[in-house]
Amino acid sequence: MADVENVIIVGSGPAGYTAALYTARANLAPLVIEGFLWGGLLQQTTDVENYPGFPAGIMGPELMTKMREQAERFGARFITDEATALELAQEPGGIHKVVVGGEEHRTRTVILAMGAEHKKLGVPGEEELGGRGVSYCATCDAAFFRERPTVIVGGGDSAMEEAIFLSKFASKVVVAHRRDEFRASKIMLARAQEAPNIEFMTPYVVEEFVGDGGALTHARLRNVETGEECLKEMAGAFIAIGHEPQSELVRGQIDLDPSGYVVTEGKSTRTNRPGVLAAGDLVDHTYRQAVTAAGSGCQAALDAEWYLRDTPGVPVPDEMPAGDPADAQYAPLAEQAGARTTS
């Protein structure tokens, strides 16, 4: 079965590329189906200031390029195309099939890292001003709007959490919601109402984002009951109306929660199909940060290694390090350190 891959990773971004790096270092020669829009949501981000190891910050596309190149250095292979179908085996040791561009790829393990997309308003100016004032993550971008007016669009716990965080930086935070009542829990709403620089506008919707010189300057809002419109000065707009996990490829084969996120076993990345792991924003509807996605990509890689090593009927790859995969990752470095000590 020489044409059967050890690992196929579907998706890219921090989770997919980290999984590729770890499985490549374990000599598993992973095949990454990275999609046309490789790199995930960070390709749409400008300055990334909260990823460890970059004290001066780094541009999102540059960070993704570095992650990709690092995985490639150790033997990861890439197909810059979309997976169109998956046929997942049900029994341990079974062969999974991934279809890309009409070609079928077979593999012993699959790591799902398709991520989640921000739900968008679909209003004029949203796409054009993305990364230039319009954002989908206050935790990521709030520091760029110190002492400047901003708006949060949404009415759930995520919107309140974003507003509270943003209020520590912005001069004013307007929370715009289409209904008078909020979906947020009472405690989260109360915390937001306690912030002196958070203002609530209900029932209002954003009709348009307006820019000048390529940056957001205003948001045009409309009262859904009266039709009255107003133009609010805004340097930053944060859309907090939810996420859509990109799980359609595996719907009906993998257990999903009611929101469409892939369900994993306990603290592992294992799904209900043997040899199928899931990582990153595809499973995480709580943290959704690049660093947490990268961490779960590492976990998925190690789970894949353990599956290949420990599942009866699955031939252990000849080049795979012996022993515990986590220890094996660092064995060469430990040997080098020992040699330096004795010399």
CSV table of C-alpha atoms in Angstrom, one decimal:
chain,number,residue,atom,x,y,z
A,1,MET,CA,0.0,0.0,0.0
A,2,ALA,CA,2.8,2.4,-1.0
A,3,ASP,CA,0.2,4.9,-2.3
A,4,VAL,CA,-1.4,5.3,1.2
A,5,GLU,CA,-0.3,8.4,3.1
A,6,ASN,CA,0.5,8.3,6.8
A,7,VAL,CA,-1.2,11.7,7.4
A,8,ILE,CA,-3.4,14.0,5.4
A,9,ILE,CA,-4.1,17.4,6.9
A,10,VAL,CA,-7.2,19.2,5.5
A,11,GLY,CA,-6.9,22.9,6.1
A,12,SER,CA,-4.1,25.3,6.9
A,13,GLY,CA,-3.8,28.2,9.3
A,14,PRO,CA,-2.0,27.9,12.7
A,15,ALA,CA,-3.6,24.5,13.5
A,16,GLY,CA,-3.0,22.9,10.1
A,17,TYR,CA,0.6,24.2,9.7
A,18,THR,CA,1.5,23.2,13.3
A,19,ALA,CA,0.1,19.7,12.8
A,20,ALA,CA,2.2,19.6,9.5
A,21,LEU,CA,5.3,20.7,11.3
A,22,TYR,CA,5.0,18.1,14.1
A,23,THR,CA,4.1,15.2,11.8
A,24,ALA,CA,6.9,16.2,9.4
A,25,ARG,CA,9.4,16.2,12.2
A,26,ALA,CA,8.2,12.7,13.1
A,27,ASN,CA,9.1,11.6,9.5
A,28,LEU,CA,5.5,11.0,8.5
A,29,ALA,CA,5.8,13.2,5.3
A,30,PRO,CA,2.3,14.7,5.8
A,31,LEU,CA,0.3,15.9,2.8
A,32,VAL,CA,-1.5,19.2,3.5
A,33,ILE,CA,-4.6,20.1,1.5
A,34,GLU,CA,-4.3,23.8,2.3
A,35,GLY,CA,-7.0,25.3,0.1
A,36,PHE,CA,-6.8,28.2,-2.3
A,37,LEU,CA,-7.0,30.7,0.6
A,38,TRP,CA,-4.2,29.1,2.5
A,39,GLY,CA,-3.2,30.4,5.9
A,40,GLY,CA,-6.7,30.8,7.3
A,41,LEU,CA,-8.1,34.0,8.9
A,42,LEU,CA,-4.6,35.4,9.7
A,43,GLN,CA,-4.2,36.0,6.0
A,44,GLN,CA,-6.8,38.7,6.5
A,45,THR,CA,-5.1,40.3,9.5
A,46,THR,CA,-2.5,43.1,9.5
A,47,ASP,CA,-0.4,43.4,12.7
A,48,VAL,CA,-0.4,40.4,15.0
A,49,GLU,CA,0.9,41.6,18.4
A,50,ASN,CA,-0.1,38.7,20.7
A,51,TYR,CA,1.6,35.7,19.1
A,52,PRO,CA,4.5,34.6,21.3
A,53,GLY,CA,8.0,35.1,20.0
A,54,PHE,CA,7.5,38.3,18.0
A,55,PRO,CA,8.0,41.2,20.5
A,56,ALA,CA,7.7,43.8,17.7
A,57,GLY,CA,4.6,42.1,16.3
A,58,ILE,CA,4.3,40.5,12.8
A,59,MET,CA,2.0,40.8,9.9
A,60,GLY,CA,-0.6,38.0,9.7
A,61,PRO,CA,0.4,36.8,6.2
A,62,GLU,CA,4.1,36.8,7.1
A,63,LEU,CA,3.4,34.7,10.2
A,64,MET,CA,1.5,32.2,8.1
A,65,THR,CA,4.2,32.1,5.4
A,66,LYS,CA,6.8,31.4,8.1
A,67,MET,CA,4.7,28.6,9.6
A,68,ARG,CA,4.2,27.0,6.1
A,69,GLU,CA,7.9,27.3,5.3
A,70,GLN,CA,8.9,25.7,8.6
A,71,ALA,CA,6.7,22.7,8.0
A,72,GLU,CA,8.0,22.4,4.5
A,73,ARG,CA,11.6,22.4,5.7
A,74,PHE,CA,10.9,19.1,7.5
A,75,GLY,CA,9.2,17.4,4.6
A,76,ALA,CA,5.5,18.5,4.6
A,77,ARG,CA,4.0,18.6,1.1
A,78,PHE,CA,1.2,20.9,0.0
A,79,ILE,CA,-1.6,20.9,-2.4
A,80,THR,CA,-3.0,24.4,-2.9
A,81,ASP,CA,-6.5,23.3,-3.8
A,82,GLU,CA,-9.8,22.5,-2.0
A,83,ALA,CA,-10.8,19.1,-0.7
A,84,THR,CA,-14.2,18.4,-2.2
A,85,ALA,CA,-15.1,15.2,-0.5
A,86,LEU,CA,-14.0,12.9,2.4
A,87,GLU,CA,-14.9,9.3,2.8
A,88,LEU,CA,-13.9,8.3,6.4
A,89,ALA,CA,-13.4,4.7,7.4
A,90,GLN,CA,-15.3,3.4,10.4
A,91,GLU,CA,-13.0,0.7,11.7
A,92,PRO,CA,-9.6,1.1,13.4
A,93,GLY,CA,-6.9,0.6,10.8
A,94,GLY,CA,-9.3,1.5,7.9
A,95,ILE,CA,-8.2,3.7,5.0
A,96,HIS,CA,-9.7,7.2,4.7
A,97,LYS,CA,-10.2,8.9,1.3
A,98,VAL,CA,-9.8,12.6,0.5
A,99,VAL,CA,-10.9,13.9,-2.9
A,100,VAL,CA,-9.1,16.9,-4.3
A,101,GLY,CA,-9.7,18.2,-7.9
A,102,GLY,CA,-11.2,14.9,-8.9
A,103,GLU,CA,-8.2,12.9,-7.6
A,104,GLU,CA,-8.5,10.5,-4.7
A,105,HIS,CA,-5.9,10.4,-2.0
A,106,ARG,CA,-5.8,7.6,0.6
A,107,THR,CA,-4.5,7.9,4.1
A,108,ARG,CA,-4.3,6.1,7.4
A,109,THR,CA,-5.0,9.3,9.5
A,110,VAL,CA,-6.7,12.5,8.7
A,111,ILE,CA,-6.3,15.8,10.7
A,112,LEU,CA,-9.2,18.2,10.1
A,113,ALA,CA,-8.2,21.8,10.4
A,114,MET,CA,-10.7,23.6,8.2
A,115,GLY,CA,-11.3,26.4,10.8
A,116,ALA,CA,-14.3,28.6,11.2
A,117,GLU,CA,-15.3,31.8,9.3
A,118,HIS,CA,-16.6,34.9,10.9
A,119,LYS,CA,-20.2,35.6,10.1
A,120,LYS,CA,-20.4,38.8,8.2
A,121,LEU,CA,-23.0,41.6,8.0
A,122,GLY,CA,-22.9,41.8,4.2
A,123,VAL,CA,-23.2,45.6,4.2
A,124,PRO,CA,-21.4,48.1,1.9
A,125,GLY,CA,-17.8,48.9,3.1
A,126,GLU,CA,-17.4,45.8,5.2
A,127,GLU,CA,-15.1,43.9,2.8
A,128,GLU,CA,-13.4,47.0,1.5
A,129,LEU,CA,-12.5,48.2,5.0
A,130,GLY,CA,-11.6,44.8,6.4
A,131,GLY,CA,-8.3,45.2,8.3
A,132,ARG,CA,-8.6,49.0,7.9
A,133,GLY,CA,-11.0,49.6,10.8
A,134,VAL,CA,-13.4,46.7,10.4
A,135,SER,CA,-12.4,43.7,12.5
A,136,TYR,CA,-13.8,40.5,13.9
A,137,CYS,CA,-11.7,40.1,17.0
A,138,ALA,CA,-11.4,42.8,19.7
A,139,THR,CA,-8.9,40.6,21.6
A,140,CYS,CA,-6.6,40.8,18.5
A,141,ASP,CA,-7.1,44.4,17.5
A,142,ALA,CA,-8.4,46.5,20.4
A,143,ALA,CA,-4.9,48.1,21.1
A,144,PHE,CA,-5.0,49.8,17.7
A,145,PHE,CA,-7.9,51.9,18.8
A,146,ARG,CA,-6.6,53.6,21.9
A,147,GLU,CA,-8.7,56.7,22.8
A,148,ARG,CA,-10.7,56.4,19.6
A,149,PRO,CA,-14.5,55.8,19.1
A,150,THR,CA,-15.5,52.2,18.2
A,151,VAL,CA,-18.7,50.1,17.6
A,152,ILE,CA,-19.5,46.5,18.4
A,153,VAL,CA,-22.2,44.8,16.4
A,154,GLY,CA,-24.0,42.0,18.2
A,155,GLY,CA,-26.0,41.1,21.2
A,156,GLY,CA,-24.7,37.9,22.6
A,157,ASP,CA,-22.1,37.0,25.3
A,158,SER,CA,-19.3,37.3,22.7
A,159,ALA,CA,-20.4,40.8,21.8
A,160,MET,CA,-20.4,41.8,25.5
A,161,GLU,CA,-17.1,40.3,26.1
A,162,GLU,CA,-15.6,42.1,23.1
A,163,ALA,CA,-17.2,45.4,24.3
A,164,ILE,CA,-15.8,45.0,27.8
A,165,PHE,CA,-12.3,44.3,26.5
A,166,LEU,CA,-12.4,47.1,24.0
A,167,SER,CA,-13.6,49.6,26.6
A,168,LYS,CA,-10.2,49.4,28.2
A,169,PHE,CA,-8.7,50.9,25.1
A,170,ALA,CA,-11.2,52.9,23.1
A,171,SER,CA,-12.6,56.3,24.2
A,172,LYS,CA,-16.1,55.1,23.5
A,173,VAL,CA,-17.7,51.7,22.6
A,174,VAL,CA,-21.1,51.7,21.0
A,175,VAL,CA,-22.9,48.3,21.1
A,176,ALA,CA,-25.4,48.2,18.2
A,177,HIS,CA,-28.0,45.4,18.3
A,178,ARG,CA,-31.0,44.9,16.1
A,179,ARG,CA,-33.3,44.1,19.0
A,180,ASP,CA,-34.1,45.8,22.3
A,181,GLU,CA,-33.4,42.6,24.1
A,182,PHE,CA,-30.0,41.0,24.2
A,183,ARG,CA,-29.1,37.3,23.9
A,184,ALA,CA,-26.3,37.8,26.3
A,185,SER,CA,-26.5,36.3,29.8
A,186,LYS,CA,-27.6,38.7,32.5
A,187,ILE,CA,-24.2,38.7,34.2
A,188,MET,CA,-22.3,39.6,31.0
A,189,LEU,CA,-24.8,42.3,30.1
A,190,ALA,CA,-24.6,43.8,33.6
A,191,ARG,CA,-20.8,43.9,33.4
A,192,ALA,CA,-20.9,45.7,30.1
A,193,GLN,CA,-23.5,48.2,31.4
A,194,GLU,CA,-21.2,49.0,34.3
A,195,ALA,CA,-18.4,50.3,32.0
A,196,PRO,CA,-18.8,54.1,31.8
A,197,ASN,CA,-17.7,54.3,28.2
A,198,ILE,CA,-20.0,51.7,26.7
A,199,GLU,CA,-23.1,53.0,25.1
A,200,PHE,CA,-26.0,50.8,23.8
A,201,MET,CA,-27.9,51.5,20.6
A,202,THR,CA,-31.1,49.4,20.1
A,203,PRO,CA,-32.8,48.5,18.0
A,204,TYR,CA,-30.2,49.5,15.4
A,205,VAL,CA,-28.5,47.8,12.5
A,206,VAL,CA,-25.4,48.9,10.5
A,207,GLU,CA,-26.3,49.9,7.0
A,208,GLU,CA,-22.9,50.9,5.8
A,209,PHE,CA,-19.3,51.4,6.8
A,210,VAL,CA,-17.8,54.6,5.4
A,211,GLY,CA,-14.1,55.2,4.9
A,212,ASP,CA,-11.8,58.0,3.9
A,213,GLY,CA,-8.3,57.4,2.5
A,214,GLY,CA,-8.7,53.6,2.9
A,215,ALA,CA,-9.6,53.7,6.7
A,216,LEU,CA,-12.9,53.5,8.5
A,217,THR,CA,-14.2,56.9,9.6
A,218,HIS,CA,-18.0,56.4,10.1
A,219,ALA,CA,-20.7,53.8,10.5
A,220,ARG,CA,-24.2,54.6,9.2
A,221,LEU,CA,-26.9,53.0,11.4
A,222,ARG,CA,-30.6,52.6,11.0
A,223,ASN,CA,-33.3,52.2,13.7
A,224,VAL,CA,-35.3,49.1,12.6
A,225,GLU,CA,-38.5,50.4,14.1
A,226,THR,CA,-38.6,54.0,12.9
A,227,GLY,CA,-36.3,53.8,9.9
A,228,GLU,CA,-34.3,56.8,11.2
A,229,GLU,CA,-30.7,56.8,10.2
A,230,CYS,CA,-27.6,58.4,11.9
A,231,LEU,CA,-24.0,58.6,11.0
A,232,LYS,CA,-21.7,57.8,13.9
A,233,GLU,CA,-18.0,58.7,13.9
A,234,MET,CA,-16.0,55.4,14.3
A,235,ALA,CA,-12.4,54.5,13.9
A,236,GLY,CA,-13.0,50.8,14.6
A,237,ALA,CA,-15.9,48.4,14.1
A,238,PHE,CA,-16.0,44.9,15.5
A,239,ILE,CA,-18.5,42.4,14.1
A,240,ALA,CA,-19.5,39.9,16.9
A,241,ILE,CA,-22.4,38.0,15.4
A,242,GLY,CA,-20.9,34.5,15.6
A,243,HIS,CA,-18.8,32.1,13.6
A,244,GLU,CA,-19.5,29.3,11.1
A,245,PRO,CA,-17.3,26.2,11.5
A,246,GLN,CA,-16.3,24.9,8.1
A,247,SER,CA,-17.5,21.3,8.9
A,248,GLU,CA,-19.7,20.7,5.9
A,249,LEU,CA,-17.3,18.2,4.4
A,250,VAL,CA,-17.7,15.8,7.3
A,251,ARG,CA,-21.3,16.4,8.2
A,252,GLY,CA,-23.0,13.0,8.6
A,253,GLN,CA,-19.7,11.2,9.2
A,254,ILE,CA,-18.3,13.0,12.3
A,255,ASP,CA,-20.2,14.0,15.4
A,256,LEU,CA,-20.9,17.7,15.4
A,257,ASP,CA,-22.4,19.9,18.1
A,258,PRO,CA,-25.6,21.9,17.4
A,259,SER,CA,-23.6,24.8,16.1
A,260,GLY,CA,-21.6,22.6,13.7
A,261,TYR,CA,-18.3,22.4,15.6
A,262,VAL,CA,-16.6,19.0,15.5
A,263,VAL,CA,-16.9,17.1,18.8
A,264,THR,CA,-13.7,15.6,20.2
A,265,GLU,CA,-13.1,13.1,23.0
A,266,GLY,CA,-12.2,14.7,26.3
A,267,LYS,CA,-9.1,16.8,26.1
A,268,SER,CA,-7.8,14.9,23.0
A,269,THR,CA,-8.3,15.8,19.4
A,270,ARG,CA,-9.9,12.4,18.6
A,271,THR,CA,-13.2,12.3,16.8
A,272,ASN,CA,-15.7,9.4,16.8
A,273,ARG,CA,-14.0,8.0,13.7
A,274,PRO,CA,-10.7,6.1,14.3
A,275,GLY,CA,-7.7,7.8,12.9
A,276,VAL,CA,-9.6,11.1,12.4
A,277,LEU,CA,-8.4,14.0,14.5
A,278,ALA,CA,-9.7,17.6,14.6
A,279,ALA,CA,-8.0,20.8,15.7
A,280,GLY,CA,-8.2,24.6,15.7
A,281,ASP,CA,-11.3,26.8,15.3
A,282,LEU,CA,-13.1,23.8,13.8
A,283,VAL,CA,-13.5,22.5,17.4
A,284,ASP,CA,-13.0,25.7,19.4
A,285,HIS,CA,-15.9,28.0,19.9
A,286,THR,CA,-14.5,29.6,23.1
A,287,TYR,CA,-10.9,30.9,22.6
A,288,ARG,CA,-10.4,31.1,18.9
A,289,GLN,CA,-6.8,32.5,19.1
A,290,ALA,CA,-3.9,31.7,16.8
A,291,VAL,CA,-1.8,30.4,19.7
A,292,THR,CA,-4.6,28.1,21.0
A,293,ALA,CA,-5.2,26.8,17.4
A,294,ALA,CA,-1.5,26.1,17.0
A,295,GLY,CA,-1.5,24.2,20.4
A,296,SER,CA,-4.3,22.0,19.3
A,297,GLY,CA,-2.6,21.4,16.0
A,298,CYS,CA,0.4,20.0,18.0
A,299,GLN,CA,-2.0,17.8,19.9
A,300,ALA,CA,-3.6,16.5,16.8
A,301,ALA,CA,-0.2,15.6,15.4
A,302,LEU,CA,0.8,13.7,18.5
A,303,ASP,CA,-2.6,11.9,18.5
A,304,ALA,CA,-2.0,10.9,14.9
A,305,GLU,CA,1.5,9.5,15.8
A,306,TRP,CA,0.1,7.5,18.7
A,307,TYR,CA,-2.7,6.1,16.5
A,308,LEU,CA,-0.2,5.0,13.9
A,309,ARG,CA,2.1,3.5,16.5
A,310,ASP,CA,-0.5,1.8,18.7
A,311,THR,CA,-3.4,0.7,16.5
A,312,PRO,CA,-3.4,-3.1,15.7
A,313,GLY,CA,-3.4,-3.6,12.0
A,314,VAL,CA,-1.7,-0.3,11.2
A,315,PRO,CA,1.9,-0.7,10.0
A,316,VAL,CA,4.2,1.6,12.0
A,317,PRO,CA,6.0,3.8,9.5
A,318,ASP,CA,9.6,2.7,9.1
A,319,GLU,CA,11.0,6.2,9.7
A,320,MET,CA,8.8,7.1,12.7
A,321,PRO,CA,10.8,7.7,15.9
A,322,ALA,CA,10.4,4.9,18.5
A,323,GLY,CA,9.0,5.4,21.9
A,324,ASP,CA,6.7,8.2,23.1
A,325,PRO,CA,6.3,10.7,20.3
A,326,ALA,CA,6.5,13.7,22.5
A,327,ASP,CA,9.8,12.5,23.9
A,328,ALA,CA,11.0,11.4,20.4
A,329,GLN,CA,10.5,15.0,19.1
A,330,TYR,CA,13.3,16.2,21.4
A,331,ALA,CA,15.6,13.1,21.4
A,332,PRO,CA,18.1,14.4,18.8
A,333,LEU,CA,18.4,17.7,20.7
A,334,ALA,CA,19.0,15.8,24.0
A,335,GLU,CA,21.7,13.7,22.3
A,336,GLN,CA,23.4,16.8,21.0
A,337,ALA,CA,23.3,18.4,24.5
A,338,GLY,CA,24.8,15.2,26.0
A,339,ALA,CA,27.6,15.2,23.5
A,340,ARG,CA,28.4,18.8,24.2
A,341,THR,CA,28.5,18.1,28.0
A,342,THR,CA,30.9,15.2,27.7
A,343,SER,CA,33.2,16.9,25.2
